[in-house]
PDB file of C-alpha atoms in Angstrom:
ATOM      1  CA  MET A 966       0.000   0.000   0.000  1.00 37.00           C
ATOM      2  CA  ARG A 967       2.180   2.856  -1.254  1.00 38.00           C
ATOM      3  CA  LEU A 968      -0.272   5.662  -0.550  1.00 40.00           C
ATOM      4  CA  ILE A 969       2.283   8.172   0.706  1.00 44.00           C
ATOM      5  CA  PRO A 970       4.685   9.833  -1.752  1.00 46.00           C
ATOM      6  CA  ARG A 971       8.323   9.183  -1.002  1.00 47.00           C
ATOM      7  CA  ALA A 972       8.866  12.926  -0.807  1.00 48.00           C
ATOM      8  CA  LEU A 973       6.986  12.941   2.493  1.00 46.00           C
ATOM      9  CA  CYS A 974       9.750  10.844   4.005  1.00 52.00           C
ATOM     10  CA  GLY A 975      12.070  13.780   3.452  1.00 51.00           C
ATOM     11  CA  ALA A 976      15.603  13.782   4.716  1.00 46.00           C
ATOM     12  CA  ALA A 977      14.455  11.875   7.801  1.00 54.00           C
ATOM     13  CA  ARG A 978      14.681   8.609   5.871  1.00 64.00           C
ATOM     14  CA  ALA A 979      18.458   8.895   5.760  1.00 59.00           C
ATOM     15  CA  ALA A 980      18.457   8.430   9.526  1.00 70.00           C
ATOM     16  CA  TRP A 981      16.134   5.423   9.530  1.00 84.00           C
ATOM     17  CA  ARG A 982      17.360   2.204  11.083  1.00 87.00           C
ATOM     18  CA  GLU A 983      18.999  -0.245   8.693  1.00 87.00           C
ATOM     19  CA  SER A 984      18.338  -3.115  11.093  1.00 88.00           C
ATOM     20  CA  PHE A 985      16.168  -3.679  14.131  1.00 90.00           C
ATOM     21  CA  PRO A 986      18.132  -3.743  17.395  1.00 85.00           C
ATOM     22  CA  LEU A 987      17.586  -7.244  18.756  1.00 82.00           C
ATOM     23  CA  GLY A 988      20.009  -6.938  21.629  1.00 73.00           C
ATOM     24  CA  GLY A 989      18.334  -7.165  25.015  1.00 68.00           C
ATOM     25  CA  HIS A 990      15.263  -8.955  23.648  1.00 70.00           C
ATOM     26  CA  ALA A 991      14.711 -12.547  24.740  1.00 68.00           C
ATOM     27  CA  VAL A 992      13.345 -15.184  22.393  1.00 63.00           C
ATOM     28  CA  ALA A 993       9.609 -15.498  22.953  1.00 62.00           C
ATOM     29  CA  ARG A 994       8.758 -18.846  24.512  1.00 66.00           C
ATOM     30  CA  TRP A 995       5.174 -19.936  24.916  1.00 64.00           C
ATOM     31  CA  PHE A 996       4.666 -23.677  25.135  1.00 65.00           C
ATOM     32  CA  PRO A 997       2.075 -24.116  27.892  1.00 65.00           C
ATOM     33  CA  GLY A 998       0.780 -27.432  29.126  1.00 69.00           C
ATOM     34  CA  HIS A 999      -2.183 -27.628  26.754  1.00 71.00           C
ATOM     35  CA  MET A1000       0.208 -27.437  23.778  1.00 78.00           C
ATOM     36  CA  ALA A1001       2.264 -30.390  24.991  1.00 78.00           C
ATOM     37  CA  LYS A1002      -0.880 -32.421  25.699  1.00 81.00           C
ATOM     38  CA  GLY A1003      -2.424 -31.409  22.398  1.00 80.00           C
ATOM     39  CA  LEU A1004       0.696 -32.403  20.463  1.00 84.00           C
ATOM     40  CA  LYS A1005       0.695 -35.862  22.037  1.00 85.00           C
ATOM     41  CA  LYS A1006      -3.015 -36.259  21.306  1.00 85.00           C
ATOM     42  CA  MET A1007      -2.496 -35.197  17.701  1.00 86.00           C
ATOM     43  CA  GLN A1008       0.267 -37.761  17.287  1.00 86.00           C
ATOM     44  CA  SER A1009      -1.887 -40.532  18.730  1.00 85.00           C
ATOM     45  CA  SER A1010      -4.775 -39.576  16.410  1.00 86.00           C
ATOM     46  CA  LEU A1011      -2.789 -39.840  13.177  1.00 87.00           C
ATOM     47  CA  LYS A1012      -4.031 -43.372  12.477  1.00 86.00           C
ATOM     48  CA  LEU A1013      -7.589 -42.040  12.386  1.00 86.00           C
ATOM     49  CA  VAL A1014      -7.039 -39.447   9.650  1.00 91.00           C
ATOM     50  CA  ASP A1015      -6.582 -39.599   5.881  1.00 91.00           C
ATOM     51  CA  CYS A1016      -4.963 -36.225   5.357  1.00 91.00           C
ATOM     52  CA  ILE A1017      -3.494 -33.278   7.275  1.00 91.00           C
ATOM     53  CA  ILE A1018      -4.154 -29.637   6.372  1.00 90.00           C
ATOM     54  CA  GLU A1019      -1.545 -27.224   7.720  1.00 89.00           C
ATOM     55  CA  VAL A1020      -2.840 -23.653   7.816  1.00 88.00           C
ATOM     56  CA  HIS A1021      -0.266 -20.881   7.338  1.00 85.00           C
ATOM     57  CA  ASP A1022      -0.485 -17.123   7.805  1.00 83.00           C
ATOM     58  CA  ALA A1023       0.084 -15.200   4.547  1.00 79.00           C
ATOM     59  CA  ARG A1024       1.969 -12.500   6.482  1.00 79.00           C
ATOM     60  CA  ILE A1025       4.656 -15.009   7.511  1.00 72.00           C
ATOM     61  CA  SER A1026       4.288 -17.243   4.504  1.00 59.00           C
ATOM     62  CA  PHE A1027       7.851 -18.472   3.967  1.00 48.00           C
ATOM     63  CA  GLY A1028       6.736 -21.870   5.178  1.00 37.00           C
ATOM     64  CA  GLY A1029       3.732 -21.847   2.847  1.00 35.00           C
ATOM     65  CA  CYS A1030       0.949 -19.656   1.577  1.00 37.00           C
ATOM     66  CA  GLY A1031      -2.421 -18.977   3.132  1.00 39.00           C
ATOM     67  CA  VAL A1032      -5.183 -21.541   2.772  1.00 41.00           C
ATOM     68  CA  GLY A1033      -7.990 -20.685   0.380  1.00 42.00           C
ATOM     69  CA  PHE A1034     -11.322 -22.474  -0.144  1.00 50.00           C
ATOM     70  CA  ILE A1035     -10.735 -25.023  -2.823  1.00 80.00           C
ATOM     71  CA  ILE A1036     -10.069 -27.313  -0.123  1.00 81.00           C
ATOM     72  CA  ILE A1037     -12.662 -30.053  -0.581  1.00 86.00           C
ATOM     73  CA  PRO A1038     -11.867 -30.932  -4.234  1.00 89.00           C
ATOM     74  CA  MET A1039      -8.133 -30.896  -3.532  1.00 89.00           C
ATOM     75  CA  VAL A1040      -8.448 -33.190  -0.522  1.00 89.00           C
ATOM     76  CA  THR A1041     -10.821 -35.525  -2.355  1.00 89.00           C
ATOM     77  CA  GLU A1042      -8.404 -35.884  -5.272  1.00 90.00           C
ATOM     78  CA  LEU A1043      -5.395 -36.322  -2.967  1.00 89.00           C
ATOM     79  CA  ILE A1044      -6.995 -39.058  -0.876  1.00 88.00           C
ATOM     80  CA  GLY A1045      -8.537 -40.743  -3.903  1.00 87.00           C
ATOM     81  CA  SER A1046      -5.149 -41.086  -5.572  1.00 88.00           C
ATOM     82  CA  SER A1047      -3.324 -42.257  -2.431  1.00 88.00           C
ATOM     83  CA  TYR A1048      -3.101 -45.577  -0.627  1.00 86.00           C
ATOM     84  CA  ARG A1049      -5.258 -45.373   2.522  1.00 84.00           C
ATOM     85  CA  TYR A1050      -3.757 -48.334   4.386  1.00 82.00           C
ATOM     86  CA  HIS A1051      -6.108 -49.517   7.168  1.00 78.00           C
ATOM     87  CA  ARG A1052      -8.731 -46.884   6.228  1.00 82.00           C
ATOM     88  CA  GLY A1053      -9.193 -48.287   2.716  1.00 80.00           C
ATOM     89  CA  GLU A1054     -12.690 -49.649   3.429  1.00 82.00           C
ATOM     90  CA  SER A1055     -13.950 -46.477   5.107  1.00 84.00           C
ATOM     91  CA  LEU A1056     -16.365 -44.436   2.984  1.00 85.00           C
ATOM     92  CA  GLU A1057     -15.760 -41.251   4.929  1.00 90.00           C
ATOM     93  CA  TYR A1058     -12.748 -38.945   4.933  1.00 91.00           C
ATOM     94  CA  CYS A1059     -11.217 -37.614   8.135  1.00 91.00           C
ATOM     95  CA  ILE A1060      -8.910 -34.599   7.978  1.00 92.00           C
ATOM     96  CA  MET A1061      -6.774 -33.107  10.752  1.00 91.00           C
ATOM     97  CA  VAL A1062      -6.271 -29.321  10.690  1.00 90.00           C
ATOM     98  CA  ILE A1063      -3.052 -28.074  12.288  1.00 89.00           C
ATOM     99  CA  GLY A1064      -1.145 -24.785  12.570  1.00 87.00           C
ATOM    100  CA  VAL A1065       0.338 -22.270  14.958  1.00 86.00           C
ATOM    101  CA  PRO A1066      -1.954 -20.487  17.458  1.00 85.00           C
ATOM    102  CA  ASN A1067      -4.473 -17.973  16.135  1.00 83.00           C
ATOM    103  CA  VAL A1068      -3.743 -18.765  12.482  1.00 83.00           C
ATOM    104  CA  GLY A1069      -7.376 -19.402  11.542  1.00 82.00           C
ATOM    105  CA  LYS A1070      -7.885 -23.170  11.833  1.00 84.00           C
ATOM    106  CA  SER A1071     -11.289 -22.840  13.472  1.00 82.00           C
ATOM    107  CA  SER A1072     -12.293 -20.136  10.983  1.00 84.00           C
ATOM    108  CA  LEU A1073     -11.401 -22.479   8.123  1.00 86.00           C
ATOM    109  CA  ILE A1074     -13.550 -25.262   9.568  1.00 85.00           C
ATOM    110  CA  ASN A1075     -16.496 -22.931  10.142  1.00 86.00           C
ATOM    111  CA  SER A1076     -16.178 -21.493   6.634  1.00 88.00           C
ATOM    112  CA  LEU A1077     -16.195 -24.955   5.069  1.00 88.00           C
ATOM    113  CA  ARG A1078     -19.321 -25.852   7.056  1.00 88.00           C
ATOM    114  CA  ARG A1079     -21.081 -22.710   5.831  1.00 88.00           C
ATOM    115  CA  GLN A1080     -19.997 -23.331   2.248  1.00 88.00           C
ATOM    116  CA  HIS A1081     -20.816 -27.033   1.961  1.00 88.00           C
ATOM    117  CA  LEU A1082     -23.433 -27.712   4.637  1.00 88.00           C
ATOM    118  CA  ARG A1083     -25.055 -24.281   4.981  1.00 84.00           C
ATOM    119  CA  LYS A1084     -24.612 -24.606   8.745  1.00 82.00           C
ATOM    120  CA  GLY A1085     -23.238 -22.232  11.365  1.00 69.00           C
ATOM    121  CA  LYS A1086     -20.017 -22.328  13.277  1.00 69.00           C
ATOM    122  CA  ALA A1087     -19.049 -25.472  15.143  1.00 68.00           C
ATOM    123  CA  THR A1088     -15.846 -24.224  16.768  1.00 59.00           C
ATOM    124  CA  ARG A1089     -15.124 -21.149  18.838  1.00 50.00           C
ATOM    125  CA  VAL A1090     -13.088 -18.430  17.115  1.00 49.00           C
ATOM    126  CA  GLY A1091     -11.033 -15.818  18.946  1.00 48.00           C
ATOM    127  CA  GLY A1092      -8.563 -13.018  18.284  1.00 49.00           C
ATOM    128  CA  GLU A1093      -5.882 -14.307  20.611  1.00 51.00           C
ATOM    129  CA  PRO A1094      -3.902 -17.535  20.836  1.00 48.00           C
ATOM    130  CA  GLY A1095      -5.080 -20.420  22.975  1.00 47.00           C
ATOM    131  CA  ILE A1096      -8.823 -20.474  22.131  1.00 47.00           C
ATOM    132  CA  THR A1097      -8.767 -24.127  21.047  1.00 50.00           C
ATOM    133  CA  ARG A1098      -7.063 -26.098  23.797  1.00 46.00           C
ATOM    134  CA  ALA A1099      -7.935 -29.692  22.985  1.00 51.00           C
ATOM    135  CA  VAL A1100      -8.256 -32.027  20.024  1.00 54.00           C
ATOM    136  CA  MET A1101     -12.006 -32.011  19.468  1.00 64.00           C
ATOM    137  CA  SER A1102     -14.273 -34.742  18.206  1.00 68.00           C
ATOM    138  CA  ARG A1103     -14.898 -34.905  14.493  1.00 81.00           C
ATOM    139  CA  ILE A1104     -16.740 -32.024  12.840  1.00 88.00           C
ATOM    140  CA  GLN A1105     -18.614 -32.670   9.608  1.00 89.00           C
ATOM    141  CA  VAL A1106     -17.821 -30.169   6.852  1.00 89.00           C
ATOM    142  CA  CYS A1107     -19.181 -31.887   3.730  1.00 90.00           C
ATOM    143  CA  GLU A1108     -21.879 -34.408   2.754  1.00 90.00           C
ATOM    144  CA  ARG A1109     -20.610 -35.526  -0.662  1.00 88.00           C
ATOM    145  CA  PRO A1110     -18.066 -36.791  -0.122  1.00 89.00           C
ATOM    146  CA  LEU A1111     -18.713 -37.412   3.561  1.00 92.00           C
ATOM    147  CA  MET A1112     -15.885 -35.519   5.220  1.00 91.00           C
ATOM    148  CA  PHE A1113     -15.007 -34.733   8.835  1.00 91.00           C
ATOM    149  CA  LEU A1114     -12.331 -32.409  10.198  1.00 89.00           C
ATOM    150  CA  LEU A1115     -10.512 -32.474  13.504  1.00 87.00           C
ATOM    151  CA  ASP A1116      -9.763 -29.073  15.032  1.00 82.00           C
ATOM    152  CA  THR A1117      -6.558 -28.984  17.072  1.00 85.00           C
ATOM    153  CA  PRO A1118      -4.890 -26.540  19.469  1.00 83.00           C
ATOM    154  CA  GLY A1119      -2.332 -24.220  17.944  1.00 83.00           C
ATOM    155  CA  VAL A1120       1.156 -25.513  18.612  1.00 83.00           C
ATOM    156  CA  LEU A1121       4.484 -23.693  18.473  1.00 81.00           C
ATOM    157  CA  ALA A1122       7.940 -25.215  18.520  1.00 77.00           C
ATOM    158  CA  PRO A1123       9.144 -25.584  22.134  1.00 75.00           C
ATOM    159  CA  ARG A1124      12.037 -23.307  21.172  1.00 76.00           C
ATOM    160  CA  ILE A1125      11.758 -20.480  18.623  1.00 77.00           C
ATOM    161  CA  GLU A1126      14.884 -20.283  16.487  1.00 77.00           C
ATOM    162  CA  SER A1127      15.581 -16.541  16.736  1.00 81.00           C
ATOM    163  CA  VAL A1128      14.406 -13.310  18.343  1.00 85.00           C
ATOM    164  CA  GLU A1129      13.238 -11.908  14.991  1.00 87.00           C
ATOM    165  CA  THR A1130      11.213 -15.046  14.226  1.00 85.00           C
ATOM    166  CA  GLY A1131       9.604 -14.671  17.644  1.00 85.00           C
ATOM    167  CA  LEU A1132       8.743 -11.030  16.898  1.00 89.00           C
ATOM    168  CA  LYS A1133       7.118 -11.970  13.583  1.00 90.00           C
ATOM    169  CA  LEU A1134       5.076 -14.729  15.212  1.00 87.00           C
ATOM    170  CA  ALA A1135       4.018 -12.380  18.000  1.00 89.00           C
ATOM    171  CA  LEU A1136       2.983  -9.676  15.509  1.00 92.00           C
ATOM    172  CA  CYS A1137       0.632 -12.199  13.919  1.00 89.00           C
ATOM    173  CA  GLY A1138      -0.922 -12.988  17.302  1.00 87.00           C
ATOM    174  CA  THR A1139       0.517 -16.453  17.849  1.00 85.00           C
ATOM    175  CA  VAL A1140       2.026 -15.410  21.178  1.00 82.00           C
ATOM    176  CA  LEU A1141       0.334 -13.339  23.869  1.00 83.00           C
ATOM    177  CA  ASP A1142       1.442  -9.716  23.442  1.00 88.00           C
ATOM    178  CA  HIS A1143       2.528  -9.152  27.032  1.00 86.00           C
ATOM    179  CA  LEU A1144       5.109 -11.926  26.784  1.00 82.00           C
ATOM    180  CA  VAL A1145       7.018  -9.845  24.243  1.00 86.00           C
ATOM    181  CA  GLY A1146       5.852  -6.339  25.110  1.00 90.00           C
ATOM    182  CA  GLU A1147       3.279  -4.314  23.178  1.00 94.00           C
ATOM    183  CA  GLU A1148       5.569  -1.344  22.615  1.00 95.00           C
ATOM    184  CA  THR A1149       8.384  -3.618  21.433  1.00 93.00           C
ATOM    185  CA  LEU A1150       6.002  -5.248  18.946  1.00 95.00           C
ATOM    186  CA  ALA A1151       4.767  -1.849  17.791  1.00 97.00           C
ATOM    187  CA  ASP A1152       8.370  -0.720  17.267  1.00 97.00           C
ATOM    188  CA  TYR A1153       9.209  -3.817  15.196  1.00 95.00           C
ATOM    189  CA  LEU A1154       6.036  -3.316  13.160  1.00 97.00           C
ATOM    190  CA  LEU A1155       6.979   0.315  12.470  1.00 97.00           C
ATOM    191  CA  TYR A1156      10.489  -0.712  11.451  1.00 96.00           C
ATOM    192  CA  THR A1157       9.132  -3.389   9.087  1.00 94.00           C
ATOM    193  CA  LEU A1158       6.556  -1.105   7.460  1.00 95.00           C
ATOM    194  CA  ASN A1159       9.178   1.562   6.792  1.00 95.00           C
ATOM    195  CA  GLN A1160      11.691  -0.938   5.432  1.00 91.00           C
ATOM    196  CA  HIS A1161       9.072  -2.241   2.974  1.00 91.00           C
ATOM    197  CA  GLU A1162       7.919   1.298   2.120  1.00 92.00           C
ATOM    198  CA  LEU A1163       4.407   0.534   3.315  1.00 93.00           C
ATOM    199  CA  PHE A1164       3.287   3.911   4.593  1.00 94.00           C
ATOM    200  CA  GLY A1165      -0.409   3.206   4.998  1.00 95.00           C
ATOM    201  CA  TYR A1166      -0.079   3.927   8.723  1.00 96.00           C
ATOM    202  CA  VAL A1167       0.744   7.559   7.907  1.00 96.00           C
ATOM    203  CA  GLN A1168      -2.550   8.071   6.135  1.00 94.00           C
ATOM    204  CA  HIS A1169      -4.550   5.928   8.563  1.00 95.00           C
ATOM    205  CA  TYR A1170      -3.505   8.017  11.560  1.00 96.00           C
ATOM    206  CA  GLY A1171      -3.099  11.320   9.704  1.00 94.00           C
ATOM    207  CA  LEU A1172       0.547  11.680  10.723  1.00 93.00           C
ATOM    208  CA  GLY A1173       1.577  13.833   7.772  1.00 90.00           C
ATOM    209  CA  GLU A1174       4.840  11.997   7.150  1.00 92.00           C
ATOM    210  CA  ALA A1175       6.521   8.682   7.813  1.00 94.00           C
ATOM    211  CA  CYS A1176       8.639   8.377  10.949  1.00 95.00           C
ATOM    212  CA  ASP A1177      11.050   5.776  12.297  1.00 95.00           C
ATOM    213  CA  ASP A1178      10.826   6.781  15.956  1.00 95.00           C
ATOM    214  CA  ILE A1179       8.243   4.676  17.760  1.00 96.00           C
ATOM    215  CA  VAL A1180       7.924   7.073  20.702  1.00 96.00           C
ATOM    216  CA  SER A1181       7.065   9.938  18.370  1.00 96.00           C
ATOM    217  CA  VAL A1182       4.598   7.816  16.396  1.00 97.00           C
ATOM    218  CA  LEU A1183       2.825   6.450  19.477  1.00 97.00           C
ATOM    219  CA  LYS A1184       2.635   9.923  20.978  1.00 96.00           C
ATOM    220  CA  ARG A1185       0.874  11.282  17.890  1.00 95.00           C
ATOM    221  CA  VAL A1186      -1.377   8.212  17.689  1.00 96.00           C
ATOM    222  CA  ALA A1187      -2.357   8.599  21.350  1.00 96.00           C
ATOM    223  CA  VAL A1188      -3.143  12.288  20.964  1.00 93.00           C
ATOM    224  CA  LYS A1189      -5.151  11.739  17.781  1.00 94.00           C
ATOM    225  CA  LEU A1190      -7.223   8.952  19.352  1.00 94.00           C
ATOM    226  CA  GLY A1191      -7.612  10.714  22.672  1.00 93.00           C
ATOM    227  CA  LYS A1192      -5.712   7.986  24.482  1.00 92.00           C
ATOM    228  CA  THR A1193      -4.177  10.034  27.261  1.00 91.00           C
ATOM    229  CA  GLN A1194      -3.849   9.591  31.003  1.00 87.00           C
ATOM    230  CA  LYS A1195      -3.376  11.761  34.065  1.00 85.00           C
ATOM    231  CA  VAL A1196      -0.095  11.290  35.888  1.00 84.00           C
ATOM    232  CA  LYS A1197       0.853  12.866  39.210  1.00 82.00           C
ATOM    233  CA  VAL A1198       4.211  14.607  39.169  1.00 82.00           C
ATOM    234  CA  LEU A1199       5.888  15.649  42.413  1.00 80.00           C
ATOM    235  CA  THR A1200       7.168  19.228  42.247  1.00 79.00           C
ATOM    236  CA  GLY A1201       8.552  21.666  44.759  1.00 77.00           C
ATOM    237  CA  THR A1202       5.065  23.074  45.288  1.00 79.00           C
ATOM    238  CA  GLY A1203       3.301  19.728  45.608  1.00 77.00           C
ATOM    239  CA  ASP A1204       1.685  17.161  43.350  1.00 81.00           C
ATOM    240  CA  VAL A1205       0.681  18.322  39.888  1.00 84.00           C
ATOM    241  CA  ASN A1206      -1.560  16.381  37.495  1.00 85.00           C
ATOM    242  CA  VAL A1207      -0.013  16.160  34.049  1.00 84.00           C
ATOM    243  CA  ILE A1208      -1.723  14.813  30.932  1.00 87.00           C
ATOM    244  CA  GLN A1209       0.530  12.322  29.151  1.00 91.00           C
ATOM    245  CA  PRO A1210       0.034  10.098  26.100  1.00 93.00           C
ATOM    246  CA  ASN A1211      -1.017   6.557  26.936  1.00 95.00           C
ATOM    247  CA  TYR A1212       1.753   4.778  25.034  1.00 95.00           C
ATOM    248  CA  PRO A1213       0.611   1.191  25.790  1.00 95.00           C
ATOM    249  CA  ALA A1214      -2.915   1.999  24.576  1.00 95.00           C
ATOM    250  CA  ALA A1215      -1.537   3.589  21.411  1.00 97.00           C
ATOM    251  CA  ALA A1216       0.684   0.550  20.814  1.00 97.00           C
ATOM    252  CA  ARG A1217      -2.314  -1.785  21.201  1.00 96.00           C
ATOM    253  CA  ASP A1218      -4.284   0.242  18.661  1.00 97.00           C
ATOM    254  CA  PHE A1219      -1.345   0.199  16.217  1.00 98.00           C
ATOM    255  CA  LEU A1220      -1.103  -3.596  16.510  1.00 97.00           C
ATOM    256  CA  ARG A1221      -4.882  -4.041  16.214  1.00 96.00           C
ATOM    257  CA  THR A1222      -4.937  -1.889  13.081  1.00 96.00           C
ATOM    258  CA  PHE A1223      -2.228  -4.028  11.480  1.00 96.00           C
ATOM    259  CA  ARG A1224      -3.836  -7.342  12.467  1.00 93.00           C
ATOM    260  CA  SER A1225      -7.252  -6.310  11.182  1.00 91.00           C
ATOM    261  CA  GLY A1226      -5.789  -5.532   7.756  1.00 91.00           C
ATOM    262  CA  LEU A1227      -6.420  -1.785   7.828  1.00 94.00           C
ATOM    263  CA  LEU A1228      -2.806  -1.117   6.814  1.00 93.00           C
ATOM    264  CA  GLY A1229      -3.128  -3.274   3.714  1.00 90.00           C
ATOM    265  CA  PRO A1230      -1.389  -6.567   2.883  1.00 89.00           C
ATOM    266  CA  VAL A1231       1.944  -6.924   4.655  1.00 91.00           C
ATOM    267  CA  MET A1232       4.302  -9.881   4.222  1.00 90.00           C
ATOM    268  CA  LEU A1233       6.697  -9.905   7.166  1.00 90.00           C
ATOM    269  CA  ASP A1234       8.818 -12.590   5.506  1.00 84.00           C
ATOM    270  CA  ARG A1235       9.318 -10.632   2.287  1.00 83.00           C
ATOM    271  CA  ASP A1236      13.069 -10.134   2.710  1.00 75.00           C
ATOM    272  CA  THR A1237      13.581 -13.787   3.606  1.00 71.00           C
ATOM    273  CA  LEU A1238      11.440 -14.898   0.687  1.00 70.00           C
ATOM    274  CA  GLN A1239      13.342 -12.715  -1.770  1.00 70.00           C
ATOM    275  CA  SER A1240      16.610 -14.279  -0.642  1.00 68.00           C
ATOM    276  CA  HIS A1241      15.256 -17.701  -1.700  1.00 61.00           C
ATOM    277  CA  PRO A1242      14.572 -17.421  -5.471  1.00 55.00           C
ATOM    278  CA  SER A1243      13.359 -21.020  -5.659  1.00 52.00           C
ATOM    279  CA  ALA A1244      10.541 -20.225  -3.231  1.00 48.00           C
ATOM    280  CA  GLY A1245       9.481 -17.217  -5.257  1.00 45.00           C
ATOM    281  CA  ALA A1246       9.519 -19.257  -8.459  1.00 43.00           C
ATOM    282  CA  GLN A1247       7.003 -21.658  -6.913  1.00 44.00           C
ATOM    283  CA  GLY A1248       4.471 -18.870  -6.650  1.00 41.00           C
ATOM    284  CA  HIS A1249       4.448 -18.120  -2.930  1.00 40.00           C
ATOM    285  CA  ARG A1250       2.185 -15.107  -2.721  1.00 41.00           C
ATOM    286  CA  PRO A1251       0.005 -13.737   0.050  1.00 39.00           C
ATOM    287  CA  ALA A1252      -3.462 -15.224  -0.041  1.00 38.00           C
ATOM    288  CA  GLN A1253      -6.709 -14.164   1.549  1.00 39.00           C
ATOM    289  CA  THR A1254      -7.631 -16.036   4.714  1.00 39.00           C
ATOM    290  CA  ASP A1255     -10.813 -15.920   6.744  1.00 39.00           C
ATOM    291  CA  PRO A1256     -10.250 -13.371   9.551  1.00 36.00           C
TER     292      PRO A1256
END
């Protein structure tokens, strides 16, 4: 979304960060008990399924592109052309849906039910990780062919490989914000948007020009949205109430705006993807996913 002319960046762009300072940031770790239990349950349920659908987020799509809704024909063809082992005599198909937390597994299942069965949602959908905490019983999503899906809890690797990978995952809502820090996430988001020349945030918040200083951006966002707070300051004449920007609230709004798509399509893995020409040649492009 290149809505802001480059001229608005002015000479300030020369002082923009060439890399995000990762020093002092710990790798985000979030592997609670329900993930470990869910992973074991998923492994023990593999003999009951014909196929696995792994849902990816188009914003961090280096591992794959987002899942669209041509799902049923693809799965039917895949299973029909494959050896089904001990499930060869079964007339029904059973599919396991897996992915990281908050990637849209439950939304996919509900969308397939609406599309093929004309029925409402069968699984709870939320905007934060950890909504689905157990491997559920089978959920029917199609009549012809008879097909059931298993919803599963979002699972992360017990150890995230790098701080930057953790920041990208957290930006997409796979890790609870407070484990990384909302203002840290907002700063990394600002850095990424500027590096990719995606200045939609300037227009969205009416900032006038792009900026690489997160404190300055959050201050202007807070003032524009009326997100301020009274703070008592001790002076020589007593306590004085001072109105200050509510930086955490502004950071939350910045993150919410990005996650809801109001800043346009953003691929956080773009630099990594461009450094792997073979991946680009295979047509990895952002795809629309059910919010």
